[in-house]
Amino acid sequence: MQLVEQHCIRKHDPRYSVIDEAAFKSKNLYNAALYEMRQAFIHQGIYLSYEEMDKRMQPHEAYKALPAKVAQHVLRQLADAWKAFREAKASYEEDPSKFTGRPKLPKYKHKSEGPNILSYTMQAVSRGKRSLQRGIIKP
């Protein structure tokens, strides 16, 4: 069993602006990595793996703007989207009648509207273990 906590931060909470900014940085990383993956697929016909994307994105400013574990989770999220696309494409090629149209490439997140998901693992918040024991998480 795995313990998971979900924290809902309302707009009037003083931590909201920090979390909103991190979610915006997460979206920037998602879009930058998606651009790399789309270009590799369109121009070279190859799928980039999570490991390859992690190597390529580490020097990127969007990757550096987030804690490493959070940035890696964003790249895993994108790798999962591409995996679903590949599986849908293979299924479409076997039997197109199951679909209403050809599967499309994963899309970019909107530039200014809506944040991307932030996932903080225990390693990403481990620097304040005493705070965690008291139930306090500081982003």
mmCIF file of C-alpha atoms in Angstrom:
data_model
loop_
_atom_site.group_PDB
_atom_site.id
_atom_site.type_symbol
_atom_site.label_atom_id
_atom_site.label_comp_id
_atom_site.label_asym_id
_atom_site.label_seq_id
_atom_site.Cartn_x
_atom_site.Cartn_y
_atom_site.Cartn_z
ATOM 1 C CA MET A 1 0.000 0.000 0.000
ATOM 2 C CA GLN A 2 1.196 3.514 -0.753
ATOM 3 C CA LEU A 3 0.307 6.606 1.276
ATOM 4 C CA VAL A 4 -0.793 9.565 -0.810
ATOM 5 C CA GLU A 5 -1.858 12.991 0.380
ATOM 6 C CA GLN A 6 -3.667 15.602 -1.635
ATOM 7 C CA HIS A 7 -3.545 19.201 -0.492
ATOM 8 C CA CYS A 8 -6.070 21.675 -1.883
ATOM 9 C CA ILE A 9 -4.728 25.217 -1.713
ATOM 10 C CA ARG A 10 -7.318 27.927 -2.254
ATOM 11 C CA LYS A 11 -6.547 31.224 -4.006
ATOM 12 C CA HIS A 12 -6.693 33.201 -0.750
ATOM 13 C CA ASP A 13 -3.954 31.033 0.827
ATOM 14 C CA PRO A 14 -0.554 32.812 1.002
ATOM 15 C CA ARG A 15 1.150 29.709 -0.479
ATOM 16 C CA TYR A 16 -1.045 29.833 -3.598
ATOM 17 C CA SER A 17 1.189 32.196 -5.595
ATOM 18 C CA VAL A 18 4.291 30.034 -5.016
ATOM 19 C CA ILE A 19 2.482 26.868 -6.059
ATOM 20 C CA ASP A 20 0.857 28.578 -9.061
ATOM 21 C CA GLU A 21 4.276 29.757 -10.248
ATOM 22 C CA ALA A 22 5.729 26.246 -9.890
ATOM 23 C CA ALA A 23 2.765 24.790 -11.817
ATOM 24 C CA PHE A 24 3.392 27.357 -14.582
ATOM 25 C CA LYS A 25 7.074 26.295 -14.695
ATOM 26 C CA SER A 26 5.907 22.692 -14.888
ATOM 27 C CA LYS A 27 3.805 23.575 -17.918
ATOM 28 C CA ASN A 28 6.778 25.303 -19.549
ATOM 29 C CA LEU A 29 8.886 22.169 -19.093
ATOM 30 C CA TYR A 30 6.096 19.973 -20.473
ATOM 31 C CA ASN A 31 5.758 22.140 -23.588
ATOM 32 C CA ALA A 32 9.531 22.421 -24.147
ATOM 33 C CA ALA A 33 9.997 18.653 -23.867
ATOM 34 C CA LEU A 34 6.954 18.017 -26.062
ATOM 35 C CA TYR A 35 8.468 20.255 -28.736
ATOM 36 C CA GLU A 36 11.659 18.158 -28.704
ATOM 37 C CA MET A 37 9.688 14.916 -28.911
ATOM 38 C CA ARG A 38 7.413 16.139 -31.696
ATOM 39 C CA GLN A 39 10.356 17.388 -33.773
ATOM 40 C CA ALA A 40 12.170 14.060 -33.405
ATOM 41 C CA PHE A 41 9.022 12.168 -34.422
ATOM 42 C CA ILE A 42 8.046 14.417 -37.333
ATOM 43 C CA HIS A 43 11.501 14.931 -38.859
ATOM 44 C CA GLN A 44 13.322 11.707 -37.947
ATOM 45 C CA GLY A 45 10.446 9.307 -37.290
ATOM 46 C CA ILE A 46 11.778 8.311 -33.872
ATOM 47 C CA TYR A 47 10.224 8.193 -30.434
ATOM 48 C CA LEU A 48 12.388 9.653 -27.694
ATOM 49 C CA SER A 49 12.413 7.697 -24.450
ATOM 50 C CA TYR A 50 12.033 9.191 -20.988
ATOM 51 C CA GLU A 51 15.733 8.601 -20.348
ATOM 52 C CA GLU A 52 16.742 10.424 -23.544
ATOM 53 C CA MET A 53 14.430 13.336 -22.740
ATOM 54 C CA ASP A 54 15.798 13.579 -19.213
ATOM 55 C CA LYS A 55 19.347 13.893 -20.608
ATOM 56 C CA ARG A 56 18.289 16.457 -23.210
ATOM 57 C CA MET A 57 16.234 18.587 -20.857
ATOM 58 C CA GLN A 58 18.610 18.774 -17.853
ATOM 59 C CA PRO A 59 20.495 21.828 -19.192
ATOM 60 C CA HIS A 60 17.214 23.545 -20.184
ATOM 61 C CA GLU A 61 16.090 26.491 -18.057
ATOM 62 C CA ALA A 62 12.581 25.040 -17.650
ATOM 63 C CA TYR A 63 14.060 21.864 -16.131
ATOM 64 C CA LYS A 64 16.298 23.843 -13.783
ATOM 65 C CA ALA A 65 13.365 25.988 -12.626
ATOM 66 C CA LEU A 66 11.855 23.009 -10.770
ATOM 67 C CA PRO A 67 13.236 20.565 -8.216
ATOM 68 C CA ALA A 68 14.813 17.632 -10.074
ATOM 69 C CA LYS A 69 12.286 15.034 -8.850
ATOM 70 C CA VAL A 70 9.364 17.234 -9.861
ATOM 71 C CA ALA A 71 10.895 17.900 -13.296
ATOM 72 C CA GLN A 72 11.464 14.176 -13.786
ATOM 73 C CA HIS A 73 7.830 13.488 -12.958
ATOM 74 C CA VAL A 74 6.723 16.014 -15.597
ATOM 75 C CA LEU A 75 8.870 14.176 -18.160
ATOM 76 C CA ARG A 76 7.365 10.841 -17.069
ATOM 77 C CA GLN A 77 3.908 12.350 -17.537
ATOM 78 C CA LEU A 78 4.873 13.300 -21.091
ATOM 79 C CA ALA A 79 6.415 9.873 -21.755
ATOM 80 C CA ASP A 80 3.114 8.284 -20.675
ATOM 81 C CA ALA A 81 1.213 10.517 -23.121
ATOM 82 C CA TRP A 82 3.498 9.381 -25.949
ATOM 83 C CA LYS A 83 3.139 5.753 -24.921
ATOM 84 C CA ALA A 84 -0.647 6.099 -25.119
ATOM 85 C CA PHE A 85 -0.289 7.720 -28.562
ATOM 86 C CA ARG A 86 1.925 4.870 -29.821
ATOM 87 C CA GLU A 87 -0.507 2.248 -28.519
ATOM 88 C CA ALA A 88 -3.491 4.034 -30.058
ATOM 89 C CA LYS A 89 -1.650 4.375 -33.368
ATOM 90 C CA ALA A 90 -0.797 0.649 -33.418
ATOM 91 C CA SER A 91 -4.382 -0.261 -32.575
ATOM 92 C CA TYR A 92 -5.656 2.122 -35.276
ATOM 93 C CA GLU A 93 -3.419 0.501 -37.884
ATOM 94 C CA GLU A 94 -4.770 -2.937 -36.942
ATOM 95 C CA ASP A 95 -8.443 -1.962 -37.004
ATOM 96 C CA PRO A 96 -9.405 1.635 -37.918
ATOM 97 C CA SER A 97 -13.105 0.891 -37.391
ATOM 98 C CA LYS A 98 -12.569 1.070 -33.599
ATOM 99 C CA PHE A 99 -11.777 4.776 -33.915
ATOM 100 C CA THR A 100 -13.667 7.834 -35.102
ATOM 101 C CA GLY A 101 -10.445 9.279 -36.540
ATOM 102 C CA ARG A 102 -6.711 8.849 -36.719
ATOM 103 C CA PRO A 103 -4.938 9.243 -33.323
ATOM 104 C CA LYS A 104 -3.231 12.633 -33.005
ATOM 105 C CA LEU A 105 0.068 13.603 -31.461
ATOM 106 C CA PRO A 106 -0.004 14.785 -27.841
ATOM 107 C CA LYS A 107 -0.905 18.467 -27.690
ATOM 108 C CA TYR A 108 0.780 21.400 -26.032
ATOM 109 C CA LYS A 109 -0.604 22.852 -22.805
ATOM 110 C CA HIS A 110 -2.163 26.301 -23.272
ATOM 111 C CA LYS A 111 0.471 29.013 -22.976
ATOM 112 C CA SER A 112 -1.292 31.192 -20.409
ATOM 113 C CA GLU A 113 -4.350 29.280 -19.165
ATOM 114 C CA GLY A 114 -4.383 26.452 -16.675
ATOM 115 C CA PRO A 115 -1.454 24.981 -14.769
ATOM 116 C CA ASN A 116 0.163 21.590 -15.162
ATOM 117 C CA ILE A 117 0.130 18.945 -12.445
ATOM 118 C CA LEU A 118 2.823 19.181 -9.769
ATOM 119 C CA SER A 119 3.828 15.938 -8.095
ATOM 120 C CA TYR A 120 6.136 16.171 -5.120
ATOM 121 C CA THR A 121 7.456 12.803 -4.029
ATOM 122 C CA MET A 122 8.875 12.245 -0.570
ATOM 123 C CA GLN A 123 12.380 12.850 -1.949
ATOM 124 C CA ALA A 124 11.302 16.237 -3.343
ATOM 125 C CA VAL A 125 10.130 17.476 0.078
ATOM 126 C CA SER A 126 12.584 15.583 2.269
ATOM 127 C CA ARG A 127 14.740 18.592 3.196
ATOM 128 C CA GLY A 128 12.354 19.559 6.000
ATOM 129 C CA LYS A 129 11.712 16.230 7.716
ATOM 130 C CA ARG A 130 10.950 17.872 11.049
ATOM 131 C CA SER A 131 8.346 20.026 9.368
ATOM 132 C CA LEU A 132 6.884 16.937 7.698
ATOM 133 C CA GLN A 133 6.576 15.211 11.047
ATOM 134 C CA ARG A 134 4.518 18.160 12.258
ATOM 135 C CA GLY A 135 2.415 18.077 9.067
ATOM 136 C CA ILE A 136 3.882 21.213 7.530
ATOM 137 C CA ILE A 137 4.944 21.301 3.893
ATOM 138 C CA LYS A 138 6.664 24.382 2.487
ATOM 139 C CA PRO A 139 6.862 24.539 -1.314
#
